[in-house]
PDB file of C-alpha atoms and ligand atoms in Angstrom:
ATOM      1  CA  MET A 571      59.491  12.248  11.427  1.00 72.00           C
ATOM      2  CA  VAL A 572      56.738  10.619   9.337  1.00 79.00           C
ATOM      3  CA  ALA A 573      56.494   6.911   9.938  1.00 91.00           C
ATOM      4  CA  VAL A 574      57.100   4.740   6.851  1.00 94.00           C
ATOM      5  CA  LEU A 575      54.130   2.670   7.806  1.00 95.00           C
ATOM      6  CA  GLU A 576      51.436   3.411  10.226  1.00 96.00           C
ATOM      7  CA  LEU A 577      48.383   1.278  11.089  1.00 97.00           C
ATOM      8  CA  LYS A 578      45.615   2.557  13.275  1.00 97.00           C
ATOM      9  CA  ASN A 579      42.909   0.234  14.634  1.00 98.00           C
ATOM     10  CA  VAL A 580      42.928  -1.979  11.533  1.00 98.00           C
ATOM     11  CA  HIS A 581      40.299  -4.700  11.342  1.00 98.00           C
ATOM     12  CA  VAL A 582      40.057  -7.332   8.603  1.00 98.00           C
ATOM     13  CA  SER A 583      37.644 -10.191   8.299  1.00 97.00           C
ATOM     14  CA  TYR A 584      36.840 -12.956   5.758  1.00 97.00           C
ATOM     15  CA  ASN A 585      33.113 -13.725   5.410  1.00 95.00           C
ATOM     16  CA  GLY A 586      32.446 -12.298   8.847  1.00 93.00           C
ATOM     17  CA  LYS A 587      35.299 -14.173  10.560  1.00 96.00           C
ATOM     18  CA  SER A 588      37.943 -11.939  12.054  1.00 97.00           C
ATOM     19  CA  ALA A 589      41.506 -12.239  10.752  1.00 97.00           C
ATOM     20  CA  LEU A 590      42.872  -8.989  12.278  1.00 98.00           C
ATOM     21  CA  GLN A 591      41.463  -7.039  15.164  1.00 97.00           C
ATOM     22  CA  GLY A 592      42.379  -3.490  16.182  1.00 97.00           C
ATOM     23  CA  VAL A 593      45.931  -3.589  14.819  1.00 97.00           C
ATOM     24  CA  ASN A 594      48.043  -0.576  15.738  1.00 97.00           C
ATOM     25  CA  PHE A 595      51.667  -0.140  14.959  1.00 94.00           C
ATOM     26  CA  SER A 596      54.210   1.943  13.059  1.00 95.00           C
ATOM     27  CA  VAL A 597      57.659   1.488  11.586  1.00 95.00           C
ATOM     28  CA  GLU A 598      60.286   4.157  11.184  1.00 93.00           C
ATOM     29  CA  ALA A 599      62.681   4.324   8.167  1.00 94.00           C
ATOM     30  CA  GLY A 600      65.884   2.308   8.389  1.00 94.00           C
ATOM     31  CA  ASN A 601      64.508  -0.823  10.054  1.00 95.00           C
ATOM     32  CA  VAL A 602      64.143  -4.459   9.179  1.00 97.00           C
ATOM     33  CA  LEU A 603      60.756  -5.393  10.794  1.00 97.00           C
ATOM     34  CA  GLY A 604      59.864  -9.091  11.175  1.00 97.00           C
ATOM     35  CA  ILE A 605      56.200  -9.977  11.520  1.00 97.00           C
ATOM     36  CA  ILE A 606      55.975 -13.245  13.476  1.00 96.00           C
ATOM     37  CA  GLY A 607      53.176 -15.373  14.895  1.00 95.00           C
ATOM     38  CA  PRO A 608      51.644 -18.754  14.609  1.00 93.00           C
ATOM     39  CA  ASN A 609      49.899 -20.179  11.479  1.00 91.00           C
ATOM     40  CA  GLY A 610      46.660 -18.326  10.837  1.00 93.00           C
ATOM     41  CA  ALA A 611      47.756 -15.366  12.926  1.00 95.00           C
ATOM     42  CA  GLY A 612      46.924 -12.956  10.174  1.00 96.00           C
ATOM     43  CA  LYS A 613      50.525 -12.240   8.999  1.00 95.00           C
ATOM     44  CA  SER A 614      49.781 -12.546   5.253  1.00 92.00           C
ATOM     45  CA  THR A 615      46.502 -10.743   5.727  1.00 95.00           C
ATOM     46  CA  LEU A 616      48.350  -7.799   7.226  1.00 96.00           C
ATOM     47  CA  LEU A 617      50.588  -7.569   4.170  1.00 94.00           C
ATOM     48  CA  LYS A 618      47.621  -7.886   1.849  1.00 93.00           C
ATOM     49  CA  ALA A 619      45.869  -5.162   3.832  1.00 95.00           C
ATOM     50  CA  LEU A 620      48.890  -2.892   3.335  1.00 94.00           C
ATOM     51  CA  LEU A 621      48.845  -3.512  -0.347  1.00 92.00           C
ATOM     52  CA  LYS A 622      45.030  -3.214  -0.567  1.00 92.00           C
ATOM     53  CA  LEU A 623      44.784  -6.784  -1.850  1.00 91.00           C
ATOM     54  CA  VAL A 624      42.179  -7.260   0.894  1.00 94.00           C
ATOM     55  CA  ALA A 625      39.771  -4.592   2.100  1.00 95.00           C
ATOM     56  CA  ILE A 626      39.920  -3.394   5.726  1.00 96.00           C
ATOM     57  CA  ASP A 627      36.639  -3.220   7.625  1.00 97.00           C
ATOM     58  CA  GLN A 628      37.762  -0.439   9.861  1.00 96.00           C
ATOM     59  CA  GLY A 629      40.797   1.686  10.700  1.00 97.00           C
ATOM     60  CA  LYS A 630      43.500   3.483   8.661  1.00 96.00           C
ATOM     61  CA  ILE A 631      46.772   2.576   6.965  1.00 96.00           C
ATOM     62  CA  GLU A 632      49.269   5.259   5.947  1.00 95.00           C
ATOM     63  CA  ILE A 633      52.460   4.714   4.038  1.00 95.00           C
ATOM     64  CA  PHE A 634      54.859   7.629   4.194  1.00 94.00           C
ATOM     65  CA  GLY A 635      51.994   9.596   5.674  1.00 92.00           C
ATOM     66  CA  LYS A 636      49.827   9.084   2.590  1.00 92.00           C
ATOM     67  CA  SER A 637      47.686   6.497   0.862  1.00 90.00           C
ATOM     68  CA  LEU A 638      49.033   3.429  -0.959  1.00 89.00           C
ATOM     69  CA  GLU A 639      48.005   4.911  -4.290  1.00 87.00           C
ATOM     70  CA  GLU A 640      50.246   7.878  -3.778  1.00 89.00           C
ATOM     71  CA  ASN A 641      53.168   5.595  -3.011  1.00 88.00           C
ATOM     72  CA  ARG A 642      52.871   2.567  -5.215  1.00 86.00           C
ATOM     73  CA  GLU A 643      56.240   3.199  -6.967  1.00 86.00           C
ATOM     74  CA  LYS A 644      58.017   3.393  -3.626  1.00 91.00           C
ATOM     75  CA  ILE A 645      56.865  -0.091  -2.515  1.00 93.00           C
ATOM     76  CA  ALA A 646      58.349  -3.361  -3.726  1.00 92.00           C
ATOM     77  CA  TYR A 647      56.400  -6.488  -2.878  1.00 90.00           C
ATOM     78  CA  VAL A 648      57.887  -9.987  -3.015  1.00 89.00           C
ATOM     79  CA  PRO A 649      55.045 -12.491  -2.631  1.00 86.00           C
ATOM     80  CA  GLN A 650      55.383 -16.099  -1.409  1.00 84.00           C
ATOM     81  CA  ARG A 651      56.990 -18.265  -4.003  1.00 78.00           C
ATOM     82  CA  SER A 652      53.948 -20.558  -4.066  1.00 74.00           C
ATOM     83  CA  GLU A 653      51.913 -17.666  -5.480  1.00 74.00           C
ATOM     84  CA  PHE A 654      53.959 -17.523  -8.721  1.00 70.00           C
ATOM     85  CA  ASP A 655      53.284 -19.655 -11.766  1.00 67.00           C
ATOM     86  CA  TRP A 656      56.673 -21.262 -12.347  1.00 66.00           C
ATOM     87  CA  ASP A 657      55.709 -22.691 -15.736  1.00 67.00           C
ATOM     88  CA  PHE A 658      55.428 -19.177 -17.069  1.00 72.00           C
ATOM     89  CA  PRO A 659      58.201 -18.980 -19.706  1.00 76.00           C
ATOM     90  CA  ILE A 660      60.298 -15.962 -18.760  1.00 85.00           C
ATOM     91  CA  HIS A 661      64.014 -15.442 -18.518  1.00 89.00           C
ATOM     92  CA  VAL A 662      65.773 -14.352 -15.347  1.00 93.00           C
ATOM     93  CA  LEU A 663      66.899 -10.937 -16.734  1.00 93.00           C
ATOM     94  CA  ASP A 664      63.383 -10.174 -18.079  1.00 90.00           C
ATOM     95  CA  THR A 665      61.972 -11.033 -14.662  1.00 89.00           C
ATOM     96  CA  VAL A 666      64.235  -8.387 -13.115  1.00 92.00           C
ATOM     97  CA  LEU A 667      63.495  -5.923 -15.853  1.00 89.00           C
ATOM     98  CA  MET A 668      59.791  -6.132 -14.929  1.00 84.00           C
ATOM     99  CA  GLY A 669      60.823  -4.338 -11.680  1.00 80.00           C
ATOM    100  CA  THR A 670      61.736  -1.274 -13.736  1.00 77.00           C
ATOM    101  CA  TYR A 671      58.334  -1.156 -15.500  1.00 67.00           C
ATOM    102  CA  PRO A 672      56.589   1.328 -13.276  1.00 59.00           C
ATOM    103  CA  LYS A 673      59.191   3.861 -14.385  1.00 57.00           C
ATOM    104  CA  LEU A 674      59.665   2.439 -17.813  1.00 53.00           C
ATOM    105  CA  GLY A 675      56.018   2.130 -18.804  1.00 54.00           C
ATOM    106  CA  VAL A 676      54.676  -1.172 -20.057  1.00 55.00           C
ATOM    107  CA  PHE A 677      54.870  -0.233 -23.750  1.00 56.00           C
ATOM    108  CA  LYS A 678      58.344   1.178 -23.880  1.00 65.00           C
ATOM    109  CA  ARG A 679      61.109  -1.214 -24.818  1.00 69.00           C
ATOM    110  CA  PRO A 680      63.894  -1.456 -22.188  1.00 69.00           C
ATOM    111  CA  LYS A 681      67.031   0.410 -23.220  1.00 77.00           C
ATOM    112  CA  LYS A 682      70.602  -0.829 -22.837  1.00 83.00           C
ATOM    113  CA  LYS A 683      70.983   1.116 -19.559  1.00 86.00           C
ATOM    114  CA  ASP A 684      67.791  -0.530 -18.176  1.00 87.00           C
ATOM    115  CA  ARG A 685      69.310  -3.979 -18.981  1.00 89.00           C
ATOM    116  CA  GLU A 686      72.616  -2.975 -17.412  1.00 92.00           C
ATOM    117  CA  PHE A 687      70.713  -1.834 -14.228  1.00 92.00           C
ATOM    118  CA  ALA A 688      68.823  -5.100 -14.112  1.00 93.00           C
ATOM    119  CA  TYR A 689      72.119  -6.984 -14.474  1.00 94.00           C
ATOM    120  CA  ASP A 690      73.586  -4.938 -11.607  1.00 94.00           C
ATOM    121  CA  CYS A 691      70.596  -5.940  -9.470  1.00 95.00           C
ATOM    122  CA  LEU A 692      71.212  -9.561 -10.326  1.00 96.00           C
ATOM    123  CA  GLU A 693      74.876  -9.128  -9.285  1.00 95.00           C
ATOM    124  CA  LYS A 694      73.772  -7.850  -5.900  1.00 94.00           C
ATOM    125  CA  VAL A 695      72.065 -11.208  -5.260  1.00 94.00           C
ATOM    126  CA  GLY A 696      74.823 -13.263  -6.869  1.00 93.00           C
ATOM    127  CA  MET A 697      72.638 -14.427  -9.768  1.00 95.00           C
ATOM    128  CA  GLU A 698      74.264 -12.622 -12.726  1.00 94.00           C
ATOM    129  CA  HIS A 699      75.552 -15.803 -14.278  1.00 95.00           C
ATOM    130  CA  PHE A 700      71.942 -17.123 -14.504  1.00 95.00           C
ATOM    131  CA  HIS A 701      70.601 -14.089 -16.446  1.00 93.00           C
ATOM    132  CA  ASN A 702      69.713 -16.136 -19.510  1.00 93.00           C
ATOM    133  CA  ARG A 703      68.007 -19.042 -17.743  1.00 93.00           C
ATOM    134  CA  GLN A 704      64.350 -19.720 -17.569  1.00 91.00           C
ATOM    135  CA  ILE A 705      63.022 -18.829 -14.091  1.00 90.00           C
ATOM    136  CA  GLY A 706      61.307 -22.225 -13.739  1.00 88.00           C
ATOM    137  CA  GLU A 707      64.710 -23.999 -14.084  1.00 90.00           C
ATOM    138  CA  LEU A 708      66.130 -22.432 -10.934  1.00 91.00           C
ATOM    139  CA  SER A 709      66.166 -23.762  -7.364  1.00 90.00           C
ATOM    140  CA  GLY A 710      63.856 -22.243  -4.791  1.00 90.00           C
ATOM    141  CA  GLY A 711      66.588 -20.084  -3.262  1.00 92.00           C
ATOM    142  CA  GLN A 712      67.770 -18.898  -6.679  1.00 93.00           C
ATOM    143  CA  GLN A 713      64.264 -17.994  -7.673  1.00 92.00           C
ATOM    144  CA  GLN A 714      63.819 -15.996  -4.420  1.00 91.00           C
ATOM    145  CA  ARG A 715      67.107 -14.159  -5.101  1.00 93.00           C
ATOM    146  CA  VAL A 716      65.862 -13.216  -8.600  1.00 93.00           C
ATOM    147  CA  PHE A 717      62.675 -11.869  -7.106  1.00 92.00           C
ATOM    148  CA  LEU A 718      64.645  -9.829  -4.753  1.00 93.00           C
ATOM    149  CA  ALA A 719      66.694  -8.483  -7.625  1.00 94.00           C
ATOM    150  CA  ARG A 720      63.443  -7.514  -9.287  1.00 93.00           C
ATOM    151  CA  ALA A 721      62.427  -5.683  -6.126  1.00 93.00           C
ATOM    152  CA  LEU A 722      65.824  -3.905  -6.164  1.00 93.00           C
ATOM    153  CA  ALA A 723      65.312  -2.844  -9.749  1.00 93.00           C
ATOM    154  CA  GLN A 724      62.231  -1.025  -8.686  1.00 91.00           C
ATOM    155  CA  ASN A 725      64.381   1.309  -6.555  1.00 89.00           C
ATOM    156  CA  ALA A 726      61.739   1.215  -3.855  1.00 92.00           C
ATOM    157  CA  ASP A 727      61.918   2.751  -0.379  1.00 94.00           C
ATOM    158  CA  LEU A 728      59.803   0.122   1.303  1.00 95.00           C
ATOM    159  CA  PHE A 729      60.346  -3.634   0.663  1.00 95.00           C
ATOM    160  CA  ILE A 730      57.621  -6.084   1.730  1.00 95.00           C
ATOM    161  CA  LEU A 731      58.449  -9.775   1.616  1.00 94.00           C
ATOM    162  CA  ASP A 732      56.155 -12.646   2.410  1.00 93.00           C
ATOM    163  CA  GLU A 733      57.964 -15.694   3.860  1.00 92.00           C
ATOM    164  CA  PRO A 734      61.089 -15.235   1.786  1.00 92.00           C
ATOM    165  CA  PHE A 735      63.079 -17.979   3.450  1.00 92.00           C
ATOM    166  CA  VAL A 736      60.668 -20.865   3.055  1.00 89.00           C
ATOM    167  CA  GLY A 737      62.175 -23.795   1.162  1.00 86.00           C
ATOM    168  CA  ILE A 738      65.486 -22.084   0.225  1.00 89.00           C
ATOM    169  CA  ASP A 739      69.095 -23.064   0.805  1.00 90.00           C
ATOM    170  CA  MET A 740      71.338 -21.465   3.381  1.00 92.00           C
ATOM    171  CA  VAL A 741      73.527 -19.602   0.906  1.00 91.00           C
ATOM    172  CA  SER A 742      70.437 -17.893  -0.519  1.00 90.00           C
ATOM    173  CA  GLU A 743      69.080 -17.149   2.922  1.00 92.00           C
ATOM    174  CA  GLU A 744      72.329 -15.539   3.974  1.00 92.00           C
ATOM    175  CA  THR A 745      72.611 -13.559   0.754  1.00 91.00           C
ATOM    176  CA  ILE A 746      69.098 -12.250   1.226  1.00 92.00           C
ATOM    177  CA  VAL A 747      69.527 -11.351   4.969  1.00 94.00           C
ATOM    178  CA  LYS A 748      72.773  -9.486   4.161  1.00 94.00           C
ATOM    179  CA  LEU A 749      71.018  -7.579   1.359  1.00 94.00           C
ATOM    180  CA  LEU A 750      68.099  -6.661   3.575  1.00 95.00           C
ATOM    181  CA  LYS A 751      70.497  -5.287   6.136  1.00 96.00           C
ATOM    182  CA  ASP A 752      72.344  -3.311   3.426  1.00 95.00           C
ATOM    183  CA  LEU A 753      69.056  -1.769   2.307  1.00 95.00           C
ATOM    184  CA  ARG A 754      68.281  -0.869   5.964  1.00 96.00           C
ATOM    185  CA  ASP A 755      71.702   0.775   6.191  1.00 96.00           C
ATOM    186  CA  GLU A 756      70.857   2.890   3.149  1.00 95.00           C
ATOM    187  CA  GLY A 757      67.776   4.136   5.028  1.00 94.00           C
ATOM    188  CA  LYS A 758      65.249   1.904   3.350  1.00 96.00           C
ATOM    189  CA  THR A 759      62.598   0.002   5.295  1.00 97.00           C
ATOM    190  CA  VAL A 760      62.063  -3.747   5.025  1.00 97.00           C
ATOM    191  CA  VAL A 761      59.005  -5.684   6.306  1.00 97.00           C
ATOM    192  CA  VAL A 762      59.272  -9.484   6.356  1.00 96.00           C
ATOM    193  CA  VAL A 763      56.665 -12.062   7.291  1.00 95.00           C
ATOM    194  CA  HIS A 764      58.523 -14.863   8.899  1.00 92.00           C
ATOM    195  CA  HIS A 765      57.439 -17.905  10.777  1.00 84.00           C
ATOM    196  CA  ASP A 766      60.678 -19.571  11.879  1.00 84.00           C
ATOM    197  CA  LEU A 767      61.583 -18.174  15.318  1.00 88.00           C
ATOM    198  CA  SER A 768      65.120 -19.616  15.551  1.00 86.00           C
ATOM    199  CA  LYS A 769      66.856 -16.739  13.682  1.00 89.00           C
ATOM    200  CA  ALA A 770      64.433 -13.954  14.445  1.00 91.00           C
ATOM    201  CA  THR A 771      66.690 -12.123  16.924  1.00 92.00           C
ATOM    202  CA  GLU A 772      69.551 -12.215  14.416  1.00 93.00           C
ATOM    203  CA  TYR A 773      67.595 -11.131  11.326  1.00 95.00           C
ATOM    204  CA  PHE A 774      65.412  -8.331  12.520  1.00 96.00           C
ATOM    205  CA  ASP A 775      65.786  -4.906  14.223  1.00 96.00           C
ATOM    206  CA  GLU A 776      62.114  -4.863  15.324  1.00 96.00           C
ATOM    207  CA  LEU A 777      59.519  -7.542  15.709  1.00 97.00           C
ATOM    208  CA  LEU A 778      55.752  -7.461  15.571  1.00 97.00           C
ATOM    209  CA  LEU A 779      54.208 -10.543  17.285  1.00 97.00           C
ATOM    210  CA  LEU A 780      50.760 -11.159  15.874  1.00 96.00           C
ATOM    211  CA  ASN A 781      47.953 -13.460  16.757  1.00 96.00           C
ATOM    212  CA  ASN A 782      44.805 -11.925  15.344  1.00 96.00           C
ATOM    213  CA  GLN A 783      45.780  -8.890  17.433  1.00 96.00           C
ATOM    214  CA  VAL A 784      49.116  -7.329  18.114  1.00 97.00           C
ATOM    215  CA  ILE A 785      50.576  -9.279  21.025  1.00 96.00           C
ATOM    216  CA  HIS A 786      53.736  -7.246  21.381  1.00 96.00           C
ATOM    217  CA  THR A 787      56.081  -5.002  19.339  1.00 96.00           C
ATOM    218  CA  GLY A 788      59.669  -3.920  20.052  1.00 96.00           C
ATOM    219  CA  LYS A 789      63.262  -5.091  19.916  1.00 96.00           C
ATOM    220  CA  PRO A 790      63.548  -8.848  19.264  1.00 95.00           C
ATOM    221  CA  LYS A 791      65.041  -9.565  22.697  1.00 94.00           C
ATOM    222  CA  GLU A 792      62.113  -7.773  24.342  1.00 95.00           C
ATOM    223  CA  VAL A 793      59.444  -9.552  22.250  1.00 95.00           C
ATOM    224  CA  MET A 794      60.958 -12.990  22.372  1.00 94.00           C
ATOM    225  CA  ARG A 795      60.611 -13.441  26.130  1.00 93.00           C
ATOM    226  CA  PRO A 796      58.820 -16.712  27.062  1.00 90.00           C
ATOM    227  CA  GLU A 797      55.949 -15.077  28.861  1.00 91.00           C
ATOM    228  CA  ILE A 798      55.200 -12.914  25.751  1.00 93.00           C
ATOM    229  CA  MET A 799      55.714 -15.692  23.144  1.00 92.00           C
ATOM    230  CA  LEU A 800      53.374 -17.936  25.156  1.00 91.00           C
ATOM    231  CA  LYS A 801      50.546 -15.506  24.755  1.00 90.00           C
ATOM    232  CA  ALA A 802      50.787 -15.997  20.937  1.00 91.00           C
ATOM    233  CA  TYR A 803      51.753 -19.609  20.757  1.00 89.00           C
ATOM    234  CA  GLU A 804      49.600 -21.027  23.614  1.00 84.00           C
ATOM    235  CA  LYS A 805      47.477 -23.070  21.190  1.00 77.00           C
ATOM    236  CA  GLU A 806      50.524 -24.513  19.495  1.00 76.00           C
ATOM    237  CA  LEU A 807      51.998 -25.574  22.847  1.00 73.00           C
ATOM    238  CA  SER A 808      48.719 -27.050  24.214  1.00 72.00           C
ATOM    239  CA  PHE A 809      49.653 -30.407  22.794  1.00 65.00           C
ATOM    240  CA  LEU A 810      52.391 -30.586  25.390  1.00 59.00           C
ATOM    241  CA  HIS A 811      49.714 -30.526  28.155  1.00 62.00           C
ATOM    242  CA  GLU A 812      47.612 -33.015  26.249  1.00 64.00           C
ATOM    243  CA  ALA A 813      50.672 -35.314  25.982  1.00 59.00           C
ATOM    244  CA  GLY A 814      51.241 -34.976  29.707  1.00 59.00           C
ATOM    245  CA  VAL A 815      54.443 -32.960  29.247  1.00 53.00           C
ATOM    246  CA  ASN A 816      54.785 -29.948  31.567  1.00 51.00           C
TER     247      ASN A 816
HETATM  248  P1  LIG B1387      49.131 -16.348   8.545  1.00 96.73           P
HETATM  249  O1  LIG B1387      49.741 -15.680   7.354  1.00 96.73           O
HETATM  250  O2  LIG B1387      49.597 -15.733   9.875  1.00 96.73           O
HETATM  251  O3  LIG B1387      49.305 -17.864   8.538  1.00 96.73           O
HETATM  252  P2  LIG B1387      46.638 -15.601   7.354  1.00 96.73           P
HETATM  253  O4  LIG B1387      46.658 -14.160   7.177  1.00 96.73           O
HETATM  254  O5  LIG B1387      46.974 -16.419   6.083  1.00 96.73           O
HETATM  255  O6  LIG B1387      47.543 -16.040   8.505  1.00 96.73           O
HETATM  256  O7  LIG B1387      45.209 -16.059   7.836  1.00 96.73           O
HETATM  257  C1  LIG B1387      44.547 -15.420   8.920  1.00 96.73           C
HETATM  258  C2  LIG B1387      43.144 -16.033   9.075  1.00 96.73           C
HETATM  259  O8  LIG B1387      42.332 -15.697   8.004  1.00 96.73           O
HETATM  260  C3  LIG B1387      43.177 -17.543   9.124  1.00 96.73           C
HETATM  261  O9  LIG B1387      42.143 -17.973  10.030  1.00 96.73           O
HETATM  262  C4  LIG B1387      42.867 -17.943   7.702  1.00 96.73           C
HETATM  263  O10 LIG B1387      42.197 -19.168   7.621  1.00 96.73           O
HETATM  264  C5  LIG B1387      41.914 -16.836   7.267  1.00 96.73           C
HETATM  265  N1  LIG B1387      42.022 -16.549   5.821  1.00 96.73           N
HETATM  266  C6  LIG B1387      43.097 -16.117   5.171  1.00 96.73           C
HETATM  267  N2  LIG B1387      42.818 -15.905   3.860  1.00 96.73           N
HETATM  268  C7  LIG B1387      41.465 -16.196   3.690  1.00 96.73           C
HETATM  269  C8  LIG B1387      40.614 -16.168   2.543  1.00 96.73           C
HETATM  270  N3  LIG B1387      41.030 -15.785   1.354  1.00 96.73           N
HETATM  271  N4  LIG B1387      39.314 -16.535   2.775  1.00 96.73           N
HETATM  272  C9  LIG B1387      38.910 -16.907   4.001  1.00 96.73           C
HETATM  273  N5  LIG B1387      39.650 -16.922   5.089  1.00 96.73           N
HETATM  274  C10 LIG B1387      40.938 -16.625   4.940  1.00 96.73           C
END
């Protein structure tokens, strides 16, 4: 079976400083993969490399066995909320409709059935009653749910989300987690950058623990063993030694 995503010896650097070194891993269809690791580990860089938002110095990335260009329509990307301009005046339903644009074409007007489909996607995230609101008026969790609805409207096979749970309420978090699992059950693949370790075993089928290099990959229970986590979080924990705590 062709892997949904395959990275072979991927290196990325910024101004000569390494952000990712020799990254190898692959994901099969029908998985929710969590990418974890400390601040500065290269998690966002990895997503950006997948999407060719940063160039790789070395190595190879294949999506469904092909290049990104041959698969753009199959990939839905939900960036960090902080990367969006929330003052941009756009309604919730129109935000979701933007997800259908690759199929619709930018110059075609959406038809009734496109609007209905966008509304269905809003229903899946429990945001249909907000379809007429300005996106900037919503809470963080509601905004994130609308972004997920936009990704759903794209009808993608691979969903890539960067820190979707940061600064959102519990109801939104639970709604999103359930939806990601439903997508997985439909045979789709979900890749999530995530920094909070407390729920990682619950949320993900597979984990990729990163700290500049791949520290470990596998089932959450296998990756989240203290001796493995220490390898990635050693620096974060060094303050315990400095404070005389052992
Ligand atoms: P994470 O998402 O795990 O916090 P990042 O991928 O954002 O990590 O960053 C990895 C490393 O690359 C860090 O050392 C960070 O400072 C550096 N970095 C990230 N983006 C840039 C950039 N645009 N220019 C220069 N350095 C960057």
